[in-house]
Amino acid sequence: MKTTHILLDLFLLYSIPAISESVYKTVNLSTAGTLSITLTQDEKKSITHLTVNGKIDAQDFKTMRDNMPNLENINLTSADVCSYYGSNGTYIPKQSQFYPANELPDHAFFHSGEYSILKSLILPSSITSIGPYALHYCSGITSITIPLGIKNIGQMAFSFCKGLTEITFSSSVESIGAYAFYGCNGLSSITLSSSVTTIGPYTFAYCSGLTSVWLNSPVTTIGSNAFCNCSKLAFVFISSSVTAIGDKAFSYCIELASIKIPKSVISLGLSIVYGCNNLDSIMVNDSNLYYSSRDGVLFNKSQSMLLSYPIARPGEYNIPSTVTSIEMNAFANSCNLTSISIPPSVTSIGAYAFASCCNLSSVTIPESISTITTQSFANCTSLTSIHIKNIVPPEVETDGLKNVSRTNCTIYVPKDMRKFYINRPTWSEFERIVEEDITTSKASTPEKIRSSIYTLNGMLVIENPDVDLPVAIYSSNGTFVKAFRTNGFTISIPLPSGIYIVKSGNQTTKVTL
């Protein structure tokens, strides 16, 4: 019985293919598309190192990808990639498609999940472009050299090549497509070639191993989210050739402490450094004609628009009186910010402007703000006081004050205006609404009272008002009726019979129609 077991073990041992053994093969093809019939089935299964000379097309790449499961190294130095049209190429799903000559085909070695068998690919010197998804999820490749002559790298060409630690760009490369190196965690630094002009959206996003990036001349465009979520990126050099930086280009680069915008930039997208938790400074070259910085905060050139506040900056911040608009996400996630004062010059606050400022305890909202926009103060969970200078309760759009405590946060409103706030949506949810005299507040300047308010022939008349005087009309029970700003001329307003309270500037008048 023992002898039988030994014989069975020996049989099983010698019947297992020696797949760990390297098998080399060189193939010369005179006709493209014939690799599959040139190799035997056993060769397809066993070859680990393949060299192909001669003419190949998308059909041959499909054979290498789908029918050679142990292929580790591919040398195509002396191969010529021919054009092909048909349904037997590499594209997924299978359908008729044209594959250009001199291009590593679309989906050439595409895998839907991590594929680590393929370790090395030497490309033909004659190719001029790398097609979309060409090496998607080929995580076993550790380095690759882009041959001289390649001008374009297609979208997602190397996405999720997690083992890629080094890539050498030839001087001929001009553009890199969207998502081209998305999720290449092994890359630690990038220096682009002297010909790259465009970096597409998400090109190097989620490259969590990147620590430095040199964007040298002649790069002109950095696409949206191009380097987002590069969690170890600590240094970025942007050359003076760059003219456009897309939305969230460096968002969530949590190790980035500072960034410098050169004088050449004429277009900045929204939230270019959104979620950069260690960012302390955004600097703009003084010669830039479109943007500026002040104390490390990013503005447009005239400083009428506040674009981005560095998240790591601690303490209080008083927005300059030049600012008229606070842009979307401008202060979002600024968890070191404790207090913010918004001057009367500001007329609009963008969506999510102060979202998730988790340690913001106090905010002053001027009379000029009539709307709390979508999630502009959402998740400001530490807010204990909101000082509102507007006699007309600002409208609160969807989730504008989401997760702001209705019990712990006190709403301070102008004197005699509490009864109007307690009847308005969202504001009525707060347990503590307290009146304060805004005429003594340093953030407010009393207006000169010149107008006369009276009724005549069933009309409410505001005579000789100041220009741009804010007027709010309420019914006797505090229901809001109408709000507007005057143009300096006497106006008559038709209203139904009743008793009304008219607030104009710092003047409150009760009238009966």
Short mmCIF file of C-alpha atoms in Angstrom, two decimals:
data_model
loop_
_atom_site.label_atom_id
_atom_site.label_comp_id
_atom_site.label_asym_id
_atom_site.label_seq_id
_atom_site.Cartn_x
_atom_site.Cartn_y
_atom_site.Cartn_z
CA MET A 1 0.00 0.00 0.00
CA LYS A 2 2.86 2.33 0.86
CA THR A 3 4.48 1.62 -2.52
CA THR A 4 1.23 2.57 -4.28
CA HIS A 5 1.17 5.98 -2.52
CA ILE A 6 4.77 6.69 -3.50
CA LEU A 7 4.09 5.84 -7.14
CA LEU A 8 0.98 8.05 -7.13
CA ASP A 9 2.94 10.99 -5.63
CA LEU A 10 5.67 10.61 -8.27
CA PHE A 11 3.06 10.49 -11.02
CA LEU A 12 1.40 13.70 -9.78
CA LEU A 13 4.77 15.43 -9.37
CA TYR A 14 5.92 14.78 -12.94
CA SER A 15 2.51 15.47 -14.46
CA ILE A 16 2.51 19.15 -13.24
CA PRO A 17 3.84 21.54 -15.94
CA ALA A 18 7.00 23.36 -14.97
CA ILE A 19 5.45 26.82 -15.39
CA SER A 20 8.15 28.47 -13.32
CA GLU A 21 10.71 27.59 -15.99
CA SER A 22 11.54 30.38 -18.48
CA VAL A 23 10.65 29.57 -22.08
CA TYR A 24 12.10 31.84 -24.78
CA LYS A 25 10.76 32.18 -28.32
CA THR A 26 11.59 34.46 -31.28
CA VAL A 27 9.01 34.75 -34.05
CA ASN A 28 9.44 36.38 -37.47
CA LEU A 29 6.16 37.41 -39.07
CA SER A 30 5.96 38.46 -42.70
CA THR A 31 2.20 38.92 -42.53
CA ALA A 32 0.47 40.86 -39.76
CA GLY A 33 -2.19 38.99 -37.82
CA THR A 34 -0.58 35.54 -38.09
CA LEU A 35 0.99 35.12 -34.62
CA SER A 36 -1.84 32.89 -33.47
CA ILE A 37 -1.35 30.35 -36.27
CA THR A 38 2.45 30.55 -36.12
CA LEU A 39 2.58 29.33 -32.51
CA THR A 40 1.29 25.98 -31.35
CA GLN A 41 -1.18 25.74 -28.50
CA ASP A 42 1.56 24.39 -26.20
CA GLU A 43 3.86 27.28 -27.13
CA LYS A 44 1.12 29.81 -26.38
CA LYS A 45 0.66 28.30 -22.93
CA SER A 46 4.34 27.92 -22.04
CA ILE A 47 6.24 30.88 -23.54
CA THR A 48 7.43 33.39 -20.94
CA HIS A 49 9.81 35.52 -23.05
CA LEU A 50 8.66 36.44 -26.55
CA THR A 51 10.44 38.42 -29.26
CA VAL A 52 8.44 39.33 -32.35
CA ASN A 53 10.08 40.64 -35.53
CA GLY A 54 8.32 41.76 -38.69
CA LYS A 55 4.71 42.85 -39.14
CA ILE A 56 2.09 42.73 -36.40
CA ASP A 57 -1.35 44.24 -35.81
CA ALA A 58 -4.13 44.34 -33.21
CA GLN A 59 -4.93 40.65 -33.80
CA ASP A 60 -1.42 39.66 -32.69
CA PHE A 61 -1.68 41.81 -29.56
CA LYS A 62 -4.95 40.06 -28.76
CA THR A 63 -3.18 36.69 -29.06
CA MET A 64 -0.45 37.82 -26.65
CA ARG A 65 -2.99 39.22 -24.20
CA ASP A 66 -5.67 36.52 -24.24
CA ASN A 67 -3.92 33.29 -25.26
CA MET A 68 -0.46 33.44 -23.67
CA PRO A 69 -1.11 33.27 -19.90
CA ASN A 70 2.56 32.97 -18.80
CA LEU A 71 3.98 35.75 -20.95
CA GLU A 72 6.34 37.83 -18.76
CA ASN A 73 8.56 39.67 -21.22
CA ILE A 74 7.77 41.00 -24.68
CA ASN A 75 10.36 42.48 -27.02
CA LEU A 76 8.91 44.30 -30.05
CA THR A 77 12.00 46.35 -30.92
CA SER A 78 12.10 45.14 -34.53
CA ALA A 79 8.36 44.88 -35.09
CA ASP A 80 6.23 47.16 -37.26
CA VAL A 81 2.65 47.77 -36.13
CA CYS A 82 0.32 47.68 -39.13
CA SER A 83 -3.20 49.06 -39.38
CA TYR A 84 -6.16 46.72 -38.97
CA TYR A 85 -9.92 46.97 -39.31
CA GLY A 86 -12.16 44.25 -37.98
CA SER A 87 -13.70 42.63 -34.93
CA ASN A 88 -10.75 40.40 -33.99
CA GLY A 89 -8.67 43.19 -32.45
CA THR A 90 -8.03 44.12 -28.85
CA TYR A 91 -10.95 46.43 -28.22
CA ILE A 92 -13.41 45.37 -25.52
CA PRO A 93 -16.28 44.77 -26.15
CA LYS A 94 -15.60 42.87 -29.36
CA GLN A 95 -16.69 44.91 -32.35
CA SER A 96 -15.35 46.10 -35.66
CA GLN A 97 -12.90 48.93 -35.18
CA PHE A 98 -10.06 50.62 -37.00
CA TYR A 99 -6.60 50.33 -35.40
CA PRO A 100 -4.08 52.83 -36.86
CA ALA A 101 -0.61 51.84 -37.94
CA ASN A 102 2.31 52.71 -35.67
CA GLU A 103 0.18 52.74 -32.54
CA LEU A 104 0.23 50.43 -29.54
CA PRO A 105 -3.41 49.40 -30.01
CA ASP A 106 -6.37 50.52 -28.00
CA HIS A 107 -6.74 48.00 -25.09
CA ALA A 108 -3.57 46.18 -26.26
CA PHE A 109 -2.87 44.50 -22.89
CA PHE A 110 -6.01 45.64 -21.09
CA HIS A 111 -7.12 43.69 -18.02
CA SER A 112 -10.25 44.34 -16.00
CA GLY A 113 -8.45 43.56 -12.75
CA GLU A 114 -4.92 43.50 -11.43
CA TYR A 115 -2.62 41.53 -13.75
CA SER A 116 0.96 40.99 -12.55
CA ILE A 117 2.31 38.31 -14.95
CA LEU A 118 3.56 40.75 -17.60
CA LYS A 119 6.80 42.28 -16.27
CA SER A 120 8.45 43.96 -19.26
CA LEU A 121 7.41 45.42 -22.59
CA ILE A 122 9.90 46.87 -25.09
CA LEU A 123 8.00 48.91 -27.64
CA PRO A 124 8.81 49.21 -31.37
CA SER A 125 10.90 52.23 -32.23
CA SER A 126 8.55 53.02 -35.11
CA ILE A 127 5.36 53.69 -33.12
CA THR A 128 4.11 57.25 -32.72
CA SER A 129 1.34 56.83 -30.14
CA ILE A 130 0.13 54.64 -27.30
CA GLY A 131 -3.57 53.90 -27.52
CA PRO A 132 -6.19 54.27 -24.78
CA TYR A 133 -6.19 51.58 -22.05
CA ALA A 134 -3.14 49.97 -23.66
CA LEU A 135 -1.67 48.65 -20.37
CA HIS A 136 -4.60 49.20 -18.02
CA TYR A 137 -4.11 47.21 -14.77
CA CYS A 138 -0.79 45.67 -15.82
CA SER A 139 0.54 45.93 -12.28
CA GLY A 140 3.61 43.72 -12.88
CA ILE A 141 5.38 46.27 -15.09
CA THR A 142 7.93 48.22 -13.04
CA SER A 143 9.49 50.50 -15.66
CA ILE A 144 8.94 51.55 -19.22
CA THR A 145 10.76 53.72 -21.76
CA ILE A 146 8.70 55.71 -24.21
CA PRO A 147 10.53 55.48 -27.57
CA LEU A 148 11.58 58.59 -29.44
CA GLY A 149 8.87 59.33 -31.96
CA ILE A 150 5.86 58.82 -29.69
CA LYS A 151 3.85 62.04 -29.57
CA ASN A 152 0.65 61.04 -27.80
CA ILE A 153 -0.15 58.84 -24.82
CA GLY A 154 -3.84 57.94 -24.80
CA GLN A 155 -6.30 58.09 -21.95
CA MET A 156 -5.87 55.46 -19.23
CA ALA A 157 -2.93 54.01 -21.16
CA PHE A 158 -1.05 53.06 -17.96
CA SER A 159 -3.83 53.43 -15.39
CA PHE A 160 -3.48 51.17 -12.34
CA CYS A 161 0.02 50.04 -13.29
CA LYS A 162 0.70 49.91 -9.55
CA GLY A 163 4.16 48.42 -9.88
CA LEU A 164 5.42 51.16 -12.21
CA THR A 165 8.20 52.98 -10.36
CA GLU A 166 9.95 54.64 -13.26
CA ILE A 167 8.92 56.07 -16.56
CA THR A 168 11.18 57.82 -19.06
CA PHE A 169 9.47 60.24 -21.42
CA SER A 170 11.14 60.79 -24.76
CA SER A 171 11.53 64.35 -26.00
CA SER A 172 8.89 63.73 -28.68
CA VAL A 173 5.93 63.29 -26.27
CA GLU A 174 3.56 66.25 -26.66
CA SER A 175 0.35 65.28 -24.88
CA ILE A 176 -0.67 62.89 -22.12
CA GLY A 177 -4.30 61.85 -22.08
CA ALA A 178 -6.85 61.82 -19.28
CA TYR A 179 -6.27 59.21 -16.57
CA ALA A 180 -3.11 58.03 -18.40
CA PHE A 181 -1.22 57.20 -15.16
CA TYR A 182 -4.20 57.14 -12.80
CA GLY A 183 -3.51 55.01 -9.72
CA CYS A 184 0.18 54.34 -10.49
CA ASN A 185 1.09 54.15 -6.81
CA GLY A 186 4.73 53.23 -7.38
CA LEU A 187 5.74 56.48 -9.12
CA SER A 188 7.66 58.75 -6.74
CA SER A 189 8.61 61.66 -8.99
CA ILE A 190 7.80 62.98 -12.44
CA THR A 191 9.86 65.14 -14.76
CA LEU A 192 8.12 65.61 -18.09
CA SER A 193 9.84 65.77 -21.45
CA SER A 194 10.72 69.05 -23.13
CA SER A 195 7.83 68.67 -25.58
CA VAL A 196 4.79 67.95 -23.38
CA THR A 197 2.29 70.79 -23.71
CA THR A 198 -0.86 69.26 -22.25
CA ILE A 199 -1.58 67.16 -19.17
CA GLY A 200 -5.12 65.82 -19.37
CA PRO A 201 -7.74 65.51 -16.61
CA TYR A 202 -6.85 63.00 -13.86
CA THR A 203 -3.60 62.11 -15.67
CA PHE A 204 -1.61 61.45 -12.48
CA ALA A 205 -4.52 61.30 -10.02
CA TYR A 206 -4.26 58.88 -7.11
CA CYS A 207 -0.53 58.36 -7.64
CA SER A 208 -0.09 58.00 -3.89
CA GLY A 209 3.69 57.51 -4.08
CA LEU A 210 4.40 60.82 -5.85
CA THR A 211 6.49 63.19 -3.71
CA SER A 212 7.57 65.78 -6.30
CA VAL A 213 6.47 67.05 -9.69
CA TRP A 214 8.37 69.28 -12.09
CA LEU A 215 6.10 70.83 -14.71
CA ASN A 216 8.72 72.35 -16.96
CA SER A 217 8.38 74.34 -20.15
CA PRO A 218 6.59 74.01 -22.56
CA VAL A 219 3.62 72.67 -20.51
CA THR A 220 0.73 75.10 -21.04
CA THR A 221 -2.30 73.22 -19.67
CA ILE A 222 -2.81 71.23 -16.48
CA GLY A 223 -6.16 69.48 -16.69
CA SER A 224 -8.81 69.25 -14.01
CA ASN A 225 -7.93 66.87 -11.16
CA ALA A 226 -4.60 66.14 -12.91
CA PHE A 227 -2.81 65.45 -9.60
CA CYS A 228 -5.74 65.02 -7.22
CA ASN A 229 -5.33 62.62 -4.29
CA CYS A 230 -1.55 62.38 -4.66
CA SER A 231 -1.36 61.97 -0.90
CA LYS A 232 2.45 62.23 -0.57
CA LEU A 233 2.99 65.07 -3.01
CA ALA A 234 4.96 67.72 -1.11
CA PHE A 235 6.56 69.78 -3.89
CA VAL A 236 5.26 71.13 -7.18
CA PHE A 237 7.14 73.34 -9.62
CA ILE A 238 4.99 75.09 -12.23
CA SER A 239 6.95 76.75 -15.00
CA SER A 240 6.16 80.14 -16.55
CA SER A 241 4.83 78.44 -19.69
CA VAL A 242 1.63 77.28 -17.93
CA THR A 243 -1.42 79.36 -18.85
CA ALA A 244 -4.30 77.21 -17.54
CA ILE A 245 -4.82 75.08 -14.42
CA GLY A 246 -8.07 73.12 -14.26
CA ASP A 247 -10.60 72.55 -11.49
CA LYS A 248 -9.22 70.71 -8.43
CA ALA A 249 -5.92 70.10 -10.22
CA PHE A 250 -4.06 69.51 -6.91
CA SER A 251 -7.01 68.71 -4.65
CA TYR A 252 -6.47 66.40 -1.68
CA CYS A 253 -2.68 66.56 -1.95
CA ILE A 254 -2.54 66.46 1.83
CA GLU A 255 1.25 66.90 2.16
CA LEU A 256 1.41 69.99 -0.04
CA ALA A 257 2.36 72.99 2.14
CA SER A 258 2.61 75.71 -0.49
CA ILE A 259 2.08 76.35 -4.16
CA LYS A 260 3.24 79.14 -6.45
CA ILE A 261 1.22 80.37 -9.43
CA PRO A 262 3.45 81.85 -12.16
CA LYS A 263 2.80 85.12 -13.97
CA SER A 264 1.78 83.27 -17.15
CA VAL A 265 -1.46 81.76 -15.76
CA ILE A 266 -4.57 83.37 -17.22
CA SER A 267 -7.12 80.71 -16.22
CA LEU A 268 -7.53 79.04 -12.84
CA GLY A 269 -10.26 76.47 -12.27
CA LEU A 270 -12.32 76.18 -9.12
CA SER A 271 -10.84 74.73 -5.95
CA ILE A 272 -7.40 73.91 -7.38
CA VAL A 273 -6.07 73.06 -3.88
CA TYR A 274 -9.32 71.80 -2.32
CA GLY A 275 -8.74 69.42 0.58
CA CYS A 276 -4.97 70.11 0.87
CA ASN A 277 -4.95 69.87 4.65
CA ASN A 278 -1.37 71.06 5.17
CA LEU A 279 -1.54 73.98 2.75
CA ASP A 280 -0.44 77.18 4.46
CA SER A 281 0.27 79.45 1.52
CA ILE A 282 -0.90 80.14 -2.02
CA MET A 283 1.45 82.56 -3.71
CA VAL A 284 0.98 84.35 -7.03
CA ASN A 285 3.71 86.06 -9.00
CA ASP A 286 3.29 89.84 -8.65
CA SER A 287 3.42 90.25 -12.43
CA ASN A 288 0.38 88.04 -13.03
CA LEU A 289 -2.33 90.10 -14.75
CA TYR A 290 -5.29 87.97 -13.68
CA TYR A 291 -4.67 86.67 -10.15
CA SER A 292 -3.08 87.82 -6.91
CA SER A 293 -2.36 86.66 -3.38
CA ARG A 294 -2.58 88.47 -0.06
CA ASP A 295 -1.22 86.92 3.11
CA GLY A 296 -1.15 83.58 1.29
CA VAL A 297 -4.82 83.76 0.23
CA LEU A 298 -5.76 83.48 -3.46
CA PHE A 299 -7.79 86.24 -5.17
CA ASN A 300 -8.45 87.53 -8.65
CA LYS A 301 -6.24 90.47 -9.64
CA SER A 302 -8.49 93.22 -8.25
CA GLN A 303 -9.12 91.14 -5.11
CA SER A 304 -12.87 91.43 -5.59
CA MET A 305 -13.17 87.63 -5.68
CA LEU A 306 -11.78 85.43 -2.92
CA LEU A 307 -10.92 82.17 -4.65
CA SER A 308 -9.15 79.95 -2.14
CA TYR A 309 -8.05 80.07 1.49
CA PRO A 310 -5.14 77.85 2.63
CA ILE A 311 -6.66 75.13 4.80
CA ALA A 312 -3.84 74.89 7.34
CA ARG A 313 -4.01 78.61 8.24
CA PRO A 314 -5.16 78.83 11.91
CA GLY A 315 -7.26 81.30 13.91
CA GLU A 316 -9.42 84.22 12.80
CA TYR A 317 -9.67 85.76 9.35
CA ASN A 318 -11.12 89.11 8.33
CA ILE A 319 -11.99 89.16 4.67
CA PRO A 320 -10.64 92.32 2.96
CA SER A 321 -13.19 95.04 2.16
CA THR A 322 -12.31 94.81 -1.55
CA VAL A 323 -14.05 91.42 -1.81
CA THR A 324 -17.53 91.27 -3.33
CA SER A 325 -17.83 87.51 -3.83
CA ILE A 326 -16.58 84.42 -2.01
CA GLU A 327 -16.25 81.62 -4.53
CA MET A 328 -17.40 78.01 -4.34
CA ASN A 329 -15.37 75.89 -1.85
CA ALA A 330 -13.17 78.91 -1.00
CA PHE A 331 -12.85 78.00 2.72
CA ALA A 332 -14.15 74.42 2.58
CA ASN A 333 -12.52 71.98 5.03
CA SER A 334 -10.57 74.79 6.77
CA CYS A 335 -10.72 73.08 10.14
CA ASN A 336 -8.14 75.45 11.69
CA LEU A 337 -10.34 78.48 11.03
CA THR A 338 -12.09 79.62 14.22
CA SER A 339 -13.77 82.90 13.29
CA ILE A 340 -14.67 84.69 10.08
CA SER A 341 -15.84 88.26 9.50
CA ILE A 342 -17.47 89.00 6.17
CA PRO A 343 -17.46 92.71 5.24
CA PRO A 344 -20.48 94.62 3.86
CA SER A 345 -18.83 94.68 0.44
CA VAL A 346 -19.56 90.96 -0.06
CA THR A 347 -22.80 90.33 -1.96
CA SER A 348 -22.50 86.61 -2.74
CA ILE A 349 -21.20 83.48 -1.03
CA GLY A 350 -20.66 80.44 -3.26
CA ALA A 351 -21.93 76.92 -2.64
CA TYR A 352 -19.89 74.97 -0.07
CA ALA A 353 -17.82 78.12 0.60
CA PHE A 354 -17.40 77.34 4.32
CA ALA A 355 -18.50 73.69 4.30
CA SER A 356 -16.90 71.44 6.92
CA CYS A 357 -15.01 74.22 8.70
CA CYS A 358 -15.27 72.01 11.74
CA ASN A 359 -13.77 74.46 14.30
CA LEU A 360 -15.44 77.62 13.04
CA SER A 361 -17.21 79.04 16.09
CA SER A 362 -18.33 82.50 14.96
CA VAL A 363 -19.33 84.15 11.70
CA THR A 364 -20.57 87.63 10.84
CA ILE A 365 -22.92 87.89 7.85
CA PRO A 366 -23.41 91.43 6.52
CA GLU A 367 -26.58 93.14 5.41
CA SER A 368 -25.54 92.71 1.78
CA ILE A 369 -26.05 88.92 1.91
CA SER A 370 -29.61 87.93 1.02
CA THR A 371 -29.04 84.20 0.46
CA ILE A 372 -27.22 81.42 2.30
CA THR A 373 -26.36 79.22 -0.68
CA THR A 374 -26.27 75.44 -1.02
CA GLN A 375 -24.29 73.91 1.85
CA SER A 376 -22.26 77.12 2.21
CA PHE A 377 -22.00 76.52 6.00
CA ALA A 378 -22.83 72.81 6.03
CA ASN A 379 -21.11 70.67 8.67
CA CYS A 380 -19.80 73.67 10.61
CA THR A 381 -20.52 71.70 13.77
CA SER A 382 -18.71 74.07 16.16
CA LEU A 383 -20.66 77.20 15.26
CA THR A 384 -21.95 78.86 18.42
CA SER A 385 -22.79 82.31 17.07
CA ILE A 386 -23.99 83.73 13.75
CA HIS A 387 -24.27 87.52 13.64
CA ILE A 388 -26.65 88.60 10.86
CA LYS A 389 -26.85 92.27 9.92
CA ASN A 390 -29.71 92.01 7.43
CA ILE A 391 -33.11 93.21 8.58
CA VAL A 392 -34.57 90.81 6.01
CA PRO A 393 -33.92 87.18 7.04
CA PRO A 394 -31.61 85.72 4.35
CA GLU A 395 -33.09 82.86 2.37
CA VAL A 396 -31.41 79.55 3.21
CA GLU A 397 -31.01 77.26 0.20
CA THR A 398 -30.74 73.45 0.31
CA ASP A 399 -28.75 72.36 3.37
CA GLY A 400 -27.14 75.81 3.65
CA LEU A 401 -26.83 75.30 7.43
CA LYS A 402 -26.80 71.51 7.45
CA ASN A 403 -25.58 70.04 10.77
CA VAL A 404 -25.23 73.46 12.40
CA SER A 405 -26.61 72.91 15.93
CA ARG A 406 -30.09 74.37 16.40
CA THR A 407 -29.61 74.28 20.17
CA ASN A 408 -26.00 75.39 20.71
CA CYS A 409 -25.74 78.07 18.03
CA THR A 410 -27.16 81.52 18.82
CA ILE A 411 -28.48 83.64 15.96
CA TYR A 412 -27.92 87.36 16.53
CA VAL A 413 -30.27 89.59 14.50
CA PRO A 414 -30.86 93.35 14.22
CA LYS A 415 -32.88 95.07 16.97
CA ASP A 416 -36.66 94.63 16.68
CA MET A 417 -36.23 91.95 13.99
CA ARG A 418 -36.45 88.76 16.08
CA LYS A 419 -40.16 88.32 15.41
CA PHE A 420 -39.46 88.23 11.69
CA TYR A 421 -36.68 85.64 11.94
CA ILE A 422 -38.67 83.25 14.13
CA ASN A 423 -41.28 82.97 11.37
CA ARG A 424 -38.88 82.24 8.51
CA PRO A 425 -37.88 78.76 7.25
CA THR A 426 -34.64 77.36 8.72
CA TRP A 427 -34.15 80.33 11.08
CA SER A 428 -37.26 79.30 13.00
CA GLU A 429 -35.52 75.99 13.83
CA PHE A 430 -32.94 77.71 16.07
CA GLU A 431 -33.82 77.81 19.75
CA ARG A 432 -31.88 80.99 20.51
CA ILE A 433 -32.49 84.06 18.35
CA VAL A 434 -31.21 87.19 20.09
CA GLU A 435 -31.51 90.83 19.05
CA GLU A 436 -28.48 93.12 18.99
CA ASP A 437 -28.05 96.80 18.14
CA ILE A 438 -26.21 96.73 14.82
CA THR A 439 -25.71 100.51 14.89
CA THR A 440 -23.03 100.02 17.54
CA SER A 441 -21.38 97.09 15.82
CA LYS A 442 -17.97 97.85 14.38
CA ALA A 443 -18.90 95.81 11.32
CA SER A 444 -21.78 98.15 10.50
CA THR A 445 -22.00 101.81 9.56
CA PRO A 446 -25.26 103.72 10.34
CA GLU A 447 -26.91 105.16 7.27
CA LYS A 448 -28.07 108.73 7.05
CA ILE A 449 -31.87 108.85 7.34
CA ARG A 450 -33.37 111.17 4.72
CA SER A 451 -36.54 109.44 3.57
CA SER A 452 -40.15 110.04 4.62
CA ILE A 453 -42.55 107.09 4.79
CA TYR A 454 -46.34 107.58 4.69
CA THR A 455 -49.53 106.37 3.00
CA LEU A 456 -51.51 108.18 0.31
CA ASN A 457 -54.54 107.04 -1.70
CA GLY A 458 -54.03 103.36 -0.77
CA MET A 459 -50.31 103.48 -1.58
CA LEU A 460 -47.23 103.18 0.61
CA VAL A 461 -44.97 106.13 -0.27
CA ILE A 462 -41.22 106.32 0.38
CA GLU A 463 -40.21 109.90 -0.36
CA ASN A 464 -36.68 111.13 -1.06
CA PRO A 465 -34.84 107.91 -0.14
CA ASP A 466 -31.08 107.47 -0.26
CA VAL A 467 -29.67 105.58 -3.25
CA ASP A 468 -29.42 101.83 -2.63
CA LEU A 469 -31.32 102.08 0.68
CA PRO A 470 -32.48 98.59 1.83
CA VAL A 471 -36.23 98.43 2.46
CA ALA A 472 -38.17 95.53 3.99
CA ILE A 473 -41.94 95.43 4.50
CA TYR A 474 -43.71 93.14 6.98
CA SER A 475 -47.32 92.66 8.05
CA SER A 476 -48.30 93.44 11.64
CA ASN A 477 -47.89 89.78 12.63
CA GLY A 478 -44.31 89.63 11.31
CA THR A 479 -45.01 87.99 7.94
CA PHE A 480 -42.52 89.06 5.30
CA VAL A 481 -44.15 90.94 2.40
CA LYS A 482 -41.52 92.56 0.20
CA ALA A 483 -37.85 93.66 0.12
CA PHE A 484 -35.93 95.84 -2.31
CA ARG A 485 -33.31 98.58 -2.62
CA THR A 486 -34.18 102.12 -3.65
CA ASN A 487 -32.76 104.07 -6.59
CA GLY A 488 -32.94 107.52 -4.95
CA PHE A 489 -36.36 108.50 -6.37
CA THR A 490 -39.69 108.67 -4.55
CA ILE A 491 -41.64 105.43 -5.00
CA SER A 492 -45.27 104.41 -4.42
CA ILE A 493 -46.14 100.80 -3.64
CA PRO A 494 -49.72 99.42 -3.84
CA LEU A 495 -50.60 97.16 -0.87
CA PRO A 496 -53.82 95.61 0.47
CA SER A 497 -55.47 97.34 3.42
CA GLY A 498 -53.84 96.59 6.74
CA ILE A 499 -51.11 97.53 9.18
CA TYR A 500 -47.48 97.29 8.01
CA ILE A 501 -44.03 97.68 9.50
CA VAL A 502 -41.48 99.24 7.12
CA LYS A 503 -37.76 98.88 7.80
CA SER A 504 -35.62 101.29 5.73
CA GLY A 505 -31.96 101.40 6.69
CA ASN A 506 -31.95 102.00 10.45
CA GLN A 507 -35.45 103.50 10.41
CA THR A 508 -38.58 101.51 11.42
CA THR A 509 -42.01 102.95 10.58
CA LYS A 510 -45.49 101.61 11.30
CA VAL A 511 -48.15 102.56 8.71
CA THR A 512 -51.84 101.81 8.17
CA LEU A 513 -53.50 101.45 4.79
#
